[in-house]
Amino acid sequence: MIIDGKKISAEIKEELKEKTAQLKRQGITVGLAVVRVGEDPASKVYVRNKEKACEYVGIQTKTIVLPEETTEEELLKLVEELNHDDAINGILVQLPLPKQINESTILLAIDPKKDVDGFHPVSVGKMVIGEKTFLPCTPAGIIEMLKRSGIEIAGRECVVIGRSNIVGKPMALLLLRENGTVTITHSKTRNLKETAKRADILISAIGKAKFITAEYVKEGAVVIDVGMNRDQEGKLCGDVDYESVSKIASAITPVPGGVGPMTVTMLLVNCIRSVEENS
């Protein structure tokens, strides 16, 4: 089975469209502020995708583009203004930021009630102890994909490759919350192949093109590919060697069209949740 992230994400967007229409009937609009500093080409693409998705479901976006030489103080001042702006329900500061700005200082300044990226330490802490909070978009999107594809997590052996704060660690916590048995692996893991091969559900967020070959995958495993890389021909590809792994996996996500669309969609889910829980 190919897990079609585009299709699942389109279904969720239709549900969200209905929710924003309902809120509008109650006189409530959903507003997202997107802040981009500098002219990073990838950031421009990501911001444009987020704007388009918001427009489609009926979320109003306010995009603020600041010059590359913006100081940390100037960005903090803007975040503070957005924290107090009642028309804004979610604040998203597009990463990476220029080197003169400390990312964690900025993320910490965002009001946790508007932290639709799920990166604030308060959101992370609540996630760890299992309280209701904004969840990081990529891991939350993966859980949603698995559920909507009818894939059971409870009691299954889950292996996460990668330990970043954005994907690896929260992914492990969310699988645990769904009663999966979780192993986190990374670049220093010994016998990575053997560990990966135990997985009923294998999630790779390692950032190396086609690194996961059939040797890493158990027959019949579910394989989720979070990677966004370029192969030698410059074509977009994931961490997983799709060609060899798709022959033995029971379900697999393609790149592109797998996890990517879900990440943006879960941001929309968080924006609407922000209104529902804080209004």
Coordinates of C-alpha atoms in Angstrom, one line a residue:
M1 CA 0.0 0.0 0.0
I2 CA 1.3 3.5 -0.9
I3 CA 0.3 5.9 1.8
D4 CA -0.9 8.9 -0.1
G5 CA -0.2 12.0 2.0
K6 CA -1.7 14.3 -0.7
K7 CA -5.1 12.5 -0.6
I8 CA -5.2 12.3 3.3
S9 CA -4.2 15.9 3.6
A10 CA -6.9 16.9 1.1
E11 CA -9.5 15.1 3.2
I12 CA -8.5 16.9 6.3
K13 CA -8.5 20.3 4.5
E14 CA -12.1 19.7 3.5
E15 CA -13.0 19.0 7.2
L16 CA -11.1 22.2 8.2
K17 CA -12.9 24.3 5.5
E18 CA -16.2 23.3 7.1
K19 CA -14.9 24.2 10.6
T20 CA -13.7 27.7 9.5
A21 CA -17.1 28.3 7.8
Q22 CA -18.8 27.3 11.0
L23 CA -16.6 29.7 13.0
K24 CA -17.3 32.5 10.5
R25 CA -21.0 32.0 11.0
Q26 CA -20.3 32.7 14.7
G27 CA -18.4 35.8 13.7
I28 CA -15.0 34.3 14.4
T29 CA -12.1 34.4 11.9
V30 CA -8.9 32.4 12.3
G31 CA -5.7 34.4 11.8
L32 CA -2.1 33.2 11.3
A33 CA 0.9 35.5 11.3
V34 CA 3.9 34.2 9.3
V35 CA 7.2 35.9 9.8
R36 CA 10.1 35.4 7.4
V37 CA 13.5 36.9 7.9
G38 CA 15.7 37.2 4.8
E39 CA 15.4 35.7 1.3
D40 CA 16.2 32.0 1.9
P41 CA 14.8 30.3 -1.3
A42 CA 13.5 27.2 0.6
S43 CA 11.8 29.4 3.2
K44 CA 10.1 31.4 0.5
V45 CA 8.6 28.2 -1.0
Y46 CA 7.5 26.9 2.5
V47 CA 5.8 30.2 3.3
R48 CA 4.0 30.3 0.0
N49 CA 2.7 26.8 0.5
K50 CA 1.5 27.7 3.9
E51 CA -0.3 30.8 2.6
K52 CA -2.0 28.9 -0.2
A53 CA -3.2 26.1 2.2
C54 CA -4.5 28.8 4.7
E55 CA -6.4 30.6 1.9
Y56 CA -8.0 27.3 0.8
V57 CA -9.4 26.4 4.2
G58 CA -10.4 30.0 5.1
I59 CA -7.6 31.0 7.5
Q60 CA -6.5 34.6 7.1
T61 CA -2.7 35.0 6.9
K62 CA -0.6 38.1 7.7
T63 CA 2.9 37.5 6.2
I64 CA 5.6 39.8 7.5
V65 CA 8.9 39.7 5.6
L66 CA 11.9 41.3 7.3
P67 CA 15.3 42.1 5.8
E68 CA 18.3 39.7 6.3
E69 CA 20.0 42.2 8.6
T70 CA 17.1 42.4 11.1
T71 CA 18.4 42.3 14.7
E72 CA 17.2 39.9 17.4
E73 CA 15.7 42.9 19.3
E74 CA 13.6 43.9 16.3
L75 CA 12.3 40.4 15.8
L76 CA 11.5 40.1 19.5
K77 CA 9.6 43.4 19.4
L78 CA 7.5 42.1 16.5
V79 CA 6.7 38.8 18.2
E80 CA 5.6 40.7 21.3
E81 CA 3.2 42.8 19.2
L82 CA 1.8 39.7 17.6
N83 CA 1.4 38.1 21.0
H84 CA -1.0 41.0 21.9
D85 CA -2.8 41.1 18.6
D86 CA -6.3 39.6 19.1
A87 CA -6.7 39.1 15.4
I88 CA -3.8 36.7 15.4
N89 CA -4.4 33.1 16.7
G90 CA -1.2 31.6 15.6
I91 CA 2.4 32.8 15.2
L92 CA 4.9 31.1 12.9
V93 CA 8.4 32.2 12.6
Q94 CA 9.9 30.5 9.6
L95 CA 13.2 28.8 10.3
P96 CA 16.2 28.9 9.7
L97 CA 16.8 32.5 10.9
P98 CA 19.9 34.5 10.0
K99 CA 23.0 33.8 12.2
Q100 CA 22.7 37.0 14.3
I101 CA 19.4 35.8 15.7
N102 CA 19.1 33.0 18.3
E103 CA 16.3 30.7 17.3
S104 CA 15.5 29.4 20.8
T105 CA 15.2 33.0 22.1
I106 CA 12.6 33.8 19.5
L107 CA 10.7 30.5 19.9
L108 CA 10.6 31.1 23.7
A109 CA 9.1 34.6 23.1
I110 CA 6.1 33.3 21.3
D111 CA 3.0 33.1 23.5
P112 CA 2.4 29.3 24.1
K113 CA -1.3 29.9 23.3
K114 CA -0.3 30.9 19.8
D115 CA 2.6 28.4 19.3
V116 CA 1.0 26.6 16.3
D117 CA 4.4 25.0 15.4
G118 CA 4.4 23.2 18.7
F119 CA 8.1 24.2 19.4
H120 CA 7.7 26.2 22.6
P121 CA 9.2 24.5 25.7
V122 CA 5.7 24.7 27.4
S123 CA 4.1 22.8 24.4
V124 CA 6.9 20.3 24.4
G125 CA 6.6 19.8 28.2
K126 CA 2.9 19.2 28.0
M127 CA 3.4 16.8 25.1
V128 CA 5.9 14.8 27.3
I129 CA 3.5 14.4 30.2
G130 CA 0.5 13.7 27.9
E131 CA -1.5 17.0 28.4
K132 CA -3.5 18.6 25.6
T133 CA -1.3 21.0 23.6
F134 CA -0.1 22.0 20.1
L135 CA 1.8 19.1 18.6
P136 CA 4.7 19.5 16.2
C137 CA 3.3 19.3 12.7
T138 CA 5.4 16.6 11.1
P139 CA 5.1 13.9 13.8
A140 CA 1.4 14.7 14.4
G141 CA 0.8 14.4 10.6
I142 CA 2.5 11.0 10.6
I143 CA 0.3 9.7 13.4
E144 CA -2.8 11.0 11.5
M145 CA -1.6 9.3 8.3
L146 CA -1.2 6.0 10.1
K147 CA -4.6 6.2 11.7
R148 CA -6.4 7.2 8.6
S149 CA -4.7 4.4 6.7
G150 CA -6.0 1.9 9.2
I151 CA -2.5 1.0 10.5
E152 CA -2.5 -0.2 14.1
I153 CA 0.2 1.4 16.4
A154 CA -0.7 -0.1 19.8
G155 CA 1.6 -3.0 20.7
R156 CA 3.7 -2.7 17.6
E157 CA 7.5 -2.3 17.6
C158 CA 8.3 1.2 16.3
V159 CA 11.8 2.3 15.4
V160 CA 12.5 6.0 14.8
I161 CA 15.8 6.9 13.0
G162 CA 16.8 10.5 13.9
R163 CA 16.6 12.4 17.2
S164 CA 15.9 16.0 16.2
N165 CA 13.7 18.2 18.4
I166 CA 11.4 18.8 15.4
V167 CA 10.8 15.2 14.2
G168 CA 12.7 12.4 16.0
K169 CA 12.1 13.1 19.7
P170 CA 8.4 14.2 19.4
M171 CA 7.7 11.3 17.0
A172 CA 8.9 8.8 19.6
L173 CA 6.7 10.4 22.2
L174 CA 3.6 10.4 20.1
L175 CA 4.1 6.8 19.1
L176 CA 4.4 6.0 22.8
R177 CA 1.2 7.9 23.5
E178 CA -0.5 5.5 21.0
N179 CA 0.9 2.5 22.9
G180 CA 3.7 1.7 20.5
T181 CA 6.9 0.1 21.8
V182 CA 9.5 2.7 20.7
T183 CA 13.3 2.6 20.0
I184 CA 15.1 5.8 19.0
T185 CA 18.2 5.4 16.8
H186 CA 20.6 7.9 15.4
S187 CA 24.1 8.3 13.8
K188 CA 25.9 6.8 16.8
T189 CA 23.6 3.8 17.1
R190 CA 25.5 0.5 16.9
N191 CA 24.0 -2.2 14.7
L192 CA 21.5 0.2 13.1
K193 CA 20.5 -2.3 10.5
E194 CA 19.6 -5.0 13.0
T195 CA 17.6 -2.5 15.2
A196 CA 15.7 -1.1 12.2
K197 CA 14.9 -4.6 10.9
R198 CA 13.0 -5.3 14.2
A199 CA 10.5 -2.6 13.4
D200 CA 6.9 -3.2 12.5
I201 CA 6.7 0.6 11.9
L202 CA 10.0 2.2 10.7
I203 CA 10.2 6.0 10.5
S204 CA 13.3 7.6 9.0
A205 CA 14.2 11.2 9.6
I206 CA 17.9 10.9 9.1
G207 CA 18.4 13.4 6.2
K208 CA 20.5 11.1 3.9
A209 CA 19.3 10.4 0.4
K210 CA 18.2 6.7 -0.1
F211 CA 20.1 5.6 3.0
I212 CA 17.5 3.1 4.1
T213 CA 17.8 0.1 1.7
A214 CA 15.9 -3.2 1.8
E215 CA 18.6 -4.5 4.2
Y216 CA 17.2 -2.3 7.0
V217 CA 13.6 -3.3 6.6
K218 CA 11.7 -6.3 7.9
E219 CA 9.3 -8.1 5.5
G220 CA 5.8 -6.5 5.8
A221 CA 6.9 -3.5 7.8
V222 CA 5.3 -0.1 7.5
V223 CA 7.9 2.5 6.3
I224 CA 7.4 6.2 6.8
D225 CA 10.0 8.4 5.0
V226 CA 10.4 11.9 6.4
G227 CA 13.5 12.7 4.4
M228 CA 13.6 15.5 1.8
N229 CA 16.9 15.1 -0.2
R230 CA 18.2 15.3 -3.7
D231 CA 19.7 12.3 -5.4
Q232 CA 22.8 12.4 -7.7
E233 CA 20.6 13.5 -10.7
G234 CA 19.2 16.3 -8.5
K235 CA 15.8 14.7 -8.2
L236 CA 13.8 15.0 -5.0
C237 CA 14.0 11.8 -3.0
G238 CA 13.6 10.6 0.6
D239 CA 15.8 8.8 3.1
V240 CA 14.4 5.5 1.9
D241 CA 15.5 3.7 -1.3
Y242 CA 11.9 3.5 -2.5
E243 CA 12.7 1.1 -5.4
S244 CA 14.0 -1.7 -3.2
V245 CA 12.1 -1.1 0.0
S246 CA 8.6 -0.8 -1.6
K247 CA 9.0 -4.5 -2.7
I248 CA 9.1 -5.8 0.9
A249 CA 7.2 -3.2 2.9
S250 CA 3.4 -3.7 3.5
A251 CA 2.9 0.1 3.4
I252 CA 5.2 3.0 2.4
T253 CA 5.1 6.8 2.0
P254 CA 6.5 8.2 -1.3
V255 CA 8.7 11.3 -1.6
P256 CA 7.3 13.7 -2.7
G257 CA 3.6 13.3 -1.8
G258 CA 3.9 11.5 1.5
V259 CA 4.7 13.2 4.8
G260 CA 5.3 16.7 3.2
P261 CA 1.6 17.7 2.6
M262 CA 0.6 16.5 6.1
T263 CA 3.1 18.9 7.8
V264 CA 1.4 21.9 6.3
T265 CA -2.1 20.5 7.0
M266 CA -1.4 19.9 10.7
L267 CA -0.3 23.6 11.0
L268 CA -3.9 24.4 9.8
V269 CA -5.3 22.0 12.4
N270 CA -3.3 23.8 15.1
C271 CA -4.5 27.2 14.0
I272 CA -8.1 26.2 14.3
R273 CA -7.5 24.4 17.6
S274 CA -6.0 27.6 18.9
V275 CA -9.3 29.5 18.2
E276 CA -11.4 26.7 19.6
E277 CA -9.4 26.4 22.8
N278 CA -8.7 30.0 23.5
S279 CA -11.9 31.8 22.5

